[in-house]
Amino acid sequence: MQVTTGNQTVLGLINSWSELGSVLGVPTKNMAWALKEKRKLVSKIRIKDRTVYKSEGSLAFIQARLLIFLSSLFDSLPENEQAIAYRRGLHAVEKVKVLAGADMLVSFDIRHYFDSISLEHITEALTDAGLCRAGAKLIGRYCVVTRSGAQTLQQGSAASSAVSNIVGRYYIDLPVMKWLRDNCPAGVQYRYIRYCDNIAVAFSGPLPQGFTELFKSNVKAKLQDVRLKTHKWACIKNNHPKIHQKFIGVVLNREARIEKQEYDNLRALLFNACINKMRAIERFMPGLAPSCDYNLAIKMFNLKVRGKVQYAASMNPRHALRLFKLLDVCIKVNRGFALISNNNTIHNCIVALKTYKNDSITREEFNSFIDKTISFSN
């Protein structure tokens, strides 16, 4: 499913269920039924301050097809290279590493980004991308949920990552980069990147006094005008005596690396999950409702920690072996405790797991040892 902005005929023809269904390869009746399914989205899970909705049936299938369509559309848009999240074939860590060594790193987040993306935001951004307004709004309807009377981007939808990139380009990337082009002082170079709702600008060269405050105030005002709020601002010099320059967990002062504290936290999370999976999930994802779907919670936890391990391993191969050993055991544990077969005590289980620290033992050898030593109570 390839989309190019030069093919305005195809994009402009999407006005109805049948036309969108033809592009996605979905029968019209399924397109209509999916919107009814969307109104009944009740399977949800709380993750800290976020509510994730689980799509099923026709709706889940259509959102998966929209992911392919919208990702291809985004890749065809000009000035899309600043967005480094959710891009097939793009290694985000490598993109972040180019920020290393900047004289000043300015970073900030968008507060509750997905929950702040409205149907109106989606419609405007897709219209700018080449769709007719009716088609843009129709696509948006498959990507939002109604919360407290407002229609906002669904967390948990397959299509949401691509939607967030398209909206972010239109409402964040283009305005901020235009301001930088118009206002960055002569002799100062800058690099701008965005990882979903995390934005960083690396400046190299002599910045005049007050420039970062001017940049901050203008960005805040521009985004507030479109109902997006910023927070967690940081302006860190390369020679700061105490605070590291960092972005999405990567320390950038001299060469990119992951902070030791983040590695230790991830290692502790995995180790605890090997002992008691549900307790680890409750601590990692606080606010779980008593009636939540625990199978869904376990699946989401496994996906999240797998991503964190792969990210950490890409930053420092020395950490990779130990983290992947713990991850393998963590994935095997379902709800219960991991128990020693010969002597059912948690103490012996911990002793066995601690062999992950022995770097002379390969990942395969460790897995074989664990499978022979530990039985999993699920």
Coordinates of C-alpha atoms in Angstrom, one line a residue:
M1 CA 0.0 0.0 0.0
Q2 CA 2.1 2.9 -1.3
V3 CA 1.1 6.5 -1.0
T4 CA 2.8 9.5 -2.6
T5 CA 1.9 13.1 -2.3
G6 CA 2.2 13.4 -6.1
N7 CA -0.8 11.1 -6.4
Q8 CA -3.3 13.6 -5.3
T9 CA -6.0 11.9 -7.3
V10 CA -6.1 8.8 -5.0
L11 CA -6.0 10.9 -1.8
G12 CA -8.6 13.3 -3.0
L13 CA -11.0 10.5 -3.9
I14 CA -11.3 9.3 -0.3
N15 CA -14.7 10.7 0.7
S16 CA -16.7 7.8 2.1
W17 CA -16.6 4.4 3.7
S18 CA -16.6 2.6 0.4
E19 CA -13.7 4.7 -1.0
L20 CA -11.6 4.4 2.1
G21 CA -12.4 0.7 2.2
S22 CA -11.2 0.3 -1.4
V23 CA -7.9 1.9 -0.5
L24 CA -7.5 -0.3 2.7
G25 CA -8.8 -3.5 1.1
V26 CA -11.8 -3.7 3.5
P27 CA -15.4 -4.4 2.6
T28 CA -17.8 -1.4 3.1
K29 CA -20.0 -3.3 5.6
N30 CA -16.9 -3.9 7.8
M31 CA -16.0 -0.2 7.6
A32 CA -19.4 0.8 8.9
W33 CA -19.5 -2.0 11.5
A34 CA -16.1 -0.9 12.9
L35 CA -17.4 2.5 13.9
K36 CA -20.1 0.8 15.9
E37 CA -17.4 -1.3 17.6
K38 CA -15.5 1.8 18.4
R39 CA -18.4 3.3 20.3
K40 CA -18.3 0.2 22.6
L41 CA -14.6 0.3 23.4
V42 CA -14.7 -0.8 27.0
S43 CA -11.6 -3.1 27.3
K44 CA -9.1 -0.7 28.7
I45 CA -6.1 -0.6 31.1
R46 CA -4.7 2.1 33.2
I47 CA -0.9 2.7 32.8
K48 CA 0.1 5.4 35.2
D49 CA -1.9 8.4 34.0
R50 CA -2.8 6.9 30.7
T51 CA -5.9 4.9 29.6
V52 CA -5.2 2.4 26.9
Y53 CA -8.1 0.9 24.9
K54 CA -7.9 -2.5 23.2
S55 CA -9.5 -2.7 19.8
E56 CA -10.9 -5.9 18.5
G57 CA -12.5 -7.4 15.4
S58 CA -13.0 -5.2 12.3
L59 CA -11.9 -2.1 14.2
A60 CA -8.5 -3.6 15.0
F61 CA -8.0 -4.8 11.5
I62 CA -8.9 -1.4 9.9
Q63 CA -6.6 0.4 12.3
A64 CA -3.8 -2.0 11.4
R65 CA -4.4 -1.2 7.7
L66 CA -4.5 2.5 8.5
L67 CA -1.1 2.2 10.1
I68 CA 0.3 0.9 6.8
F69 CA -1.5 3.6 4.8
L70 CA -0.6 6.5 7.1
S71 CA 3.0 5.5 7.6
S72 CA 3.5 5.4 3.9
L73 CA 1.8 8.8 3.6
F74 CA 4.0 10.3 6.3
D75 CA 7.1 8.9 4.6
S76 CA 6.2 10.7 1.4
L77 CA 5.8 14.1 3.1
P78 CA 8.5 16.7 2.9
E79 CA 10.4 17.6 6.0
N80 CA 9.6 14.4 7.8
E81 CA 13.1 13.4 8.7
Q82 CA 13.0 15.2 12.1
A83 CA 10.5 12.6 13.4
I84 CA 12.4 9.6 14.6
A85 CA 9.8 7.5 16.4
Y86 CA 7.7 4.7 14.9
R87 CA 9.6 4.8 11.6
R88 CA 10.2 1.4 9.9
G89 CA 13.9 1.0 9.1
L90 CA 15.0 4.0 11.1
H91 CA 17.2 3.5 14.1
A92 CA 16.2 6.2 16.6
V93 CA 19.3 5.8 18.8
E94 CA 21.6 6.5 15.8
K95 CA 19.6 9.7 15.1
V96 CA 19.9 10.8 18.7
K97 CA 23.7 10.2 18.7
V98 CA 24.2 13.1 16.2
L99 CA 23.2 15.5 19.0
A100 CA 26.3 14.6 21.1
G101 CA 28.7 17.3 21.9
A102 CA 26.4 20.3 21.3
D103 CA 27.2 23.5 23.2
M104 CA 23.6 23.8 24.4
L105 CA 20.8 21.1 24.4
V106 CA 17.2 22.4 24.8
S107 CA 14.6 19.7 25.3
F108 CA 10.9 19.6 26.3
D109 CA 7.8 17.3 26.2
I110 CA 4.2 17.7 25.1
R111 CA 2.0 17.1 28.1
H112 CA -0.4 14.2 27.6
Y113 CA 0.3 14.3 23.9
F114 CA -2.0 11.5 22.6
D115 CA -4.9 12.7 24.9
S116 CA -4.3 16.3 23.5
I117 CA -4.7 15.2 19.8
S118 CA -8.3 15.9 18.9
L119 CA -10.3 14.8 15.9
E120 CA -9.8 18.4 14.6
H121 CA -6.0 18.1 14.9
I122 CA -6.1 14.9 12.9
T123 CA -8.4 16.3 10.3
E124 CA -6.3 19.4 9.7
A125 CA -3.0 17.5 9.6
L126 CA -4.3 14.9 7.1
T127 CA -5.9 17.7 5.0
D128 CA -2.5 19.4 4.8
A129 CA -1.0 16.0 3.8
G130 CA -3.2 15.9 0.7
L131 CA -6.5 14.3 1.7
C132 CA -9.8 16.0 1.1
R133 CA -11.4 17.3 4.3
A134 CA -14.2 14.7 4.4
G135 CA -11.7 11.8 3.9
A136 CA -9.4 13.2 6.5
K137 CA -12.2 13.4 9.1
L138 CA -13.4 9.9 8.2
I139 CA -10.0 8.5 8.9
G140 CA -9.8 10.4 12.1
R141 CA -13.0 8.8 13.3
Y142 CA -11.4 5.4 13.3
C143 CA -8.5 6.7 15.4
V144 CA -10.2 8.5 18.3
V145 CA -12.1 7.6 21.4
T146 CA -14.6 9.7 23.3
R147 CA -13.5 10.6 26.8
S148 CA -15.3 13.2 29.0
G149 CA -17.2 14.4 25.9
A150 CA -14.0 15.0 23.8
Q151 CA -12.8 12.9 20.9
T152 CA -9.1 12.3 21.3
L153 CA -6.5 9.9 19.8
Q154 CA -6.9 6.4 21.0
Q155 CA -4.1 5.0 23.0
G156 CA -3.7 1.4 22.1
S157 CA -4.7 1.7 18.5
A158 CA -2.2 0.4 15.9
A159 CA -2.8 3.5 13.8
S160 CA -2.1 6.0 16.6
S161 CA 1.7 6.0 16.1
A162 CA 1.4 7.1 12.5
V163 CA -1.3 9.6 13.3
S164 CA 0.9 11.2 16.0
N165 CA 3.7 11.6 13.6
I166 CA 1.5 13.3 11.0
V167 CA -0.1 15.6 13.6
G168 CA 3.3 16.3 15.2
R169 CA 4.9 17.3 11.9
Y170 CA 2.1 19.7 11.1
Y171 CA 1.6 21.3 14.5
I172 CA 5.0 21.0 16.1
D173 CA 7.9 20.3 13.7
L174 CA 7.1 22.8 10.9
P175 CA 6.3 25.8 13.1
V176 CA 9.3 25.2 15.4
M177 CA 11.7 24.7 12.5
K178 CA 10.4 27.8 10.8
W179 CA 11.0 29.8 13.9
L180 CA 14.5 28.5 14.2
R181 CA 15.3 29.3 10.5
D182 CA 14.0 32.8 11.0
N183 CA 15.5 33.6 14.4
C184 CA 18.6 31.4 14.9
P185 CA 21.7 33.8 15.2
A186 CA 24.3 33.8 12.5
G187 CA 27.2 31.5 13.3
V188 CA 25.0 29.1 15.3
Q189 CA 24.1 25.7 13.9
Y190 CA 21.2 23.7 15.2
R191 CA 19.7 20.2 14.9
Y192 CA 16.0 19.6 15.7
I193 CA 14.5 16.1 16.3
R194 CA 11.3 14.8 17.8
Y195 CA 10.7 11.4 19.3
C196 CA 6.9 11.2 19.6
D197 CA 6.1 13.9 22.2
N198 CA 9.8 14.5 23.2
I199 CA 11.6 17.3 21.4
A200 CA 15.2 18.3 21.4
V201 CA 17.2 21.1 19.7
A202 CA 21.0 20.9 19.9
F203 CA 22.8 24.3 19.3
S204 CA 26.5 24.6 18.4
G205 CA 28.0 28.0 18.5
P206 CA 27.8 31.2 20.6
L207 CA 24.2 31.8 21.7
P208 CA 23.4 35.4 22.7
Q209 CA 22.2 35.9 26.2
G210 CA 18.4 35.3 26.6
F211 CA 18.1 33.4 23.3
T212 CA 17.0 30.1 24.9
E213 CA 14.3 32.0 26.9
L214 CA 13.1 33.7 23.7
F215 CA 12.9 30.3 22.0
K216 CA 11.1 28.8 25.0
S217 CA 8.5 31.5 25.2
N218 CA 7.8 31.5 21.4
V219 CA 7.4 27.7 21.2
K220 CA 5.1 27.7 24.3
A221 CA 2.9 30.4 22.7
K222 CA 2.7 28.7 19.3
L223 CA 1.8 25.3 20.7
Q224 CA -0.7 26.8 23.3
D225 CA -2.5 28.4 20.3
V226 CA -3.2 24.9 19.0
R227 CA -4.1 23.5 22.4
L228 CA -0.8 21.7 23.0
K229 CA 0.9 22.3 26.3
T230 CA 4.7 21.9 26.9
H231 CA 6.5 20.8 30.1
K232 CA 9.8 19.4 31.4
W233 CA 11.9 22.1 29.7
A234 CA 15.6 21.7 30.1
C235 CA 18.4 23.9 28.8
I236 CA 21.7 22.2 29.6
K237 CA 25.2 23.4 28.6
N238 CA 27.8 20.8 27.5
N239 CA 30.1 21.8 30.4
H240 CA 27.5 21.8 33.1
P241 CA 29.3 20.6 36.3
K242 CA 26.4 18.4 37.6
I243 CA 23.6 17.8 35.0
H244 CA 24.1 15.7 31.9
Q245 CA 22.7 16.6 28.5
K246 CA 20.4 13.8 27.7
F247 CA 17.5 12.9 25.4
I248 CA 15.2 9.9 25.7
G249 CA 17.6 8.4 28.2
V250 CA 20.7 8.9 26.1
V251 CA 23.5 10.9 27.7
L252 CA 25.0 13.3 25.0
N253 CA 27.8 15.3 26.7
R254 CA 30.7 13.7 24.9
E255 CA 29.4 10.5 23.3
A256 CA 26.0 8.9 23.4
R257 CA 25.4 6.4 26.2
I258 CA 22.6 5.2 28.5
E259 CA 22.7 6.4 32.1
K260 CA 23.8 3.8 34.6
Q261 CA 20.8 4.5 36.7
E262 CA 18.4 3.6 33.9
Y263 CA 20.3 0.4 33.2
D264 CA 20.2 -0.5 36.9
N265 CA 16.5 0.3 37.1
L266 CA 15.7 -1.9 34.0
R267 CA 17.9 -4.7 35.4
A268 CA 16.0 -4.6 38.7
L269 CA 12.6 -4.5 37.0
L270 CA 13.4 -7.6 35.0
F271 CA 14.8 -9.5 37.9
N272 CA 11.8 -8.7 40.1
A273 CA 9.5 -9.7 37.2
C274 CA 11.2 -13.1 37.1
I275 CA 10.2 -13.6 40.7
N276 CA 6.7 -12.2 40.8
K277 CA 5.4 -11.0 37.4
M278 CA 2.2 -9.4 38.6
R279 CA 3.8 -7.4 41.4
A280 CA 6.4 -6.1 38.9
I281 CA 3.6 -5.1 36.5
E282 CA 1.7 -3.3 39.3
R283 CA 4.8 -1.3 40.2
F284 CA 5.7 -0.6 36.5
M285 CA 2.1 0.2 35.5
P286 CA 0.5 1.7 38.7
G287 CA -3.2 2.4 38.7
L288 CA -4.3 -1.0 37.2
A289 CA -8.1 -1.4 37.8
P290 CA -9.0 -4.5 39.8
S291 CA -11.1 -5.7 36.9
C292 CA -8.4 -5.2 34.3
D293 CA -7.5 -7.9 31.7
Y294 CA -4.4 -9.3 33.2
N295 CA -3.5 -11.2 30.1
L296 CA -3.5 -7.9 28.2
A297 CA -1.4 -6.3 31.0
I298 CA 1.2 -9.1 30.8
K299 CA 1.3 -8.8 27.0
M300 CA 1.8 -5.0 27.2
F301 CA 4.4 -5.4 29.9
N302 CA 6.4 -7.9 27.9
L303 CA 6.3 -5.7 24.8
K304 CA 7.4 -2.6 26.7
V305 CA 10.3 -4.3 28.6
R306 CA 11.5 -6.0 25.4
G307 CA 11.7 -2.6 23.7
K308 CA 13.6 -1.1 26.6
V309 CA 16.1 -4.0 26.6
Q310 CA 16.7 -3.7 22.9
Y311 CA 17.1 0.0 23.2
A312 CA 19.6 -0.3 26.1
A313 CA 21.5 -3.1 24.3
S314 CA 21.9 -0.9 21.2
M315 CA 23.4 1.8 23.3
N316 CA 25.9 -0.4 25.1
P317 CA 26.5 -3.9 23.9
R318 CA 28.2 -4.8 27.2
H319 CA 24.8 -4.5 28.9
A320 CA 23.1 -6.6 26.3
L321 CA 24.0 -10.1 27.5
R322 CA 22.8 -9.6 31.1
L323 CA 19.6 -7.9 30.1
F324 CA 18.7 -10.4 27.4
K325 CA 19.3 -13.3 29.9
L326 CA 16.8 -11.7 32.4
L327 CA 14.4 -10.9 29.6
D328 CA 14.2 -14.5 28.4
V329 CA 13.2 -15.7 31.9
C330 CA 10.8 -12.7 32.4
I331 CA 8.9 -13.6 29.2
K332 CA 8.5 -17.2 30.4
V333 CA 6.9 -16.2 33.7
N334 CA 3.2 -15.5 33.4
R335 CA 1.4 -14.5 36.6
G336 CA 3.0 -16.5 39.3
F337 CA 6.3 -17.1 40.9
A338 CA 9.3 -18.9 39.4
L339 CA 10.0 -21.8 41.6
I340 CA 13.0 -24.1 42.0
S341 CA 12.1 -27.7 41.0
N342 CA 14.3 -29.5 43.5
N343 CA 13.7 -27.1 46.4
N344 CA 10.6 -24.9 46.2
T345 CA 12.0 -21.8 47.8
I346 CA 12.2 -18.3 46.5
H347 CA 15.8 -18.1 47.9
N348 CA 17.0 -20.9 45.7
C349 CA 15.2 -19.3 42.7
I350 CA 17.1 -16.0 43.3
V351 CA 20.4 -17.8 43.6
A352 CA 19.8 -19.5 40.3
L353 CA 18.7 -16.3 38.6
K354 CA 21.8 -14.4 39.8
T355 CA 24.0 -16.5 37.5
Y356 CA 22.9 -14.0 34.8
K357 CA 25.8 -11.9 36.1
N358 CA 28.3 -14.5 34.9
D359 CA 29.4 -13.1 31.5
S360 CA 31.3 -16.3 30.7
I361 CA 27.9 -18.0 30.4
T362 CA 26.3 -17.4 27.1
R363 CA 22.6 -16.6 26.7
E364 CA 21.9 -20.0 25.3
E365 CA 23.7 -21.7 28.2
F366 CA 21.9 -19.6 30.7
N367 CA 18.5 -20.4 29.2
S368 CA 19.3 -24.1 29.2
F369 CA 20.4 -24.0 32.9
I370 CA 17.2 -22.1 33.9
D371 CA 15.0 -24.5 32.1
K372 CA 16.6 -27.4 33.9
T373 CA 16.6 -25.8 37.3
I374 CA 13.4 -23.7 37.5
S375 CA 9.8 -24.6 37.0
F376 CA 7.3 -21.8 36.4
S377 CA 4.1 -21.6 38.3
N378 CA 1.5 -19.7 36.2

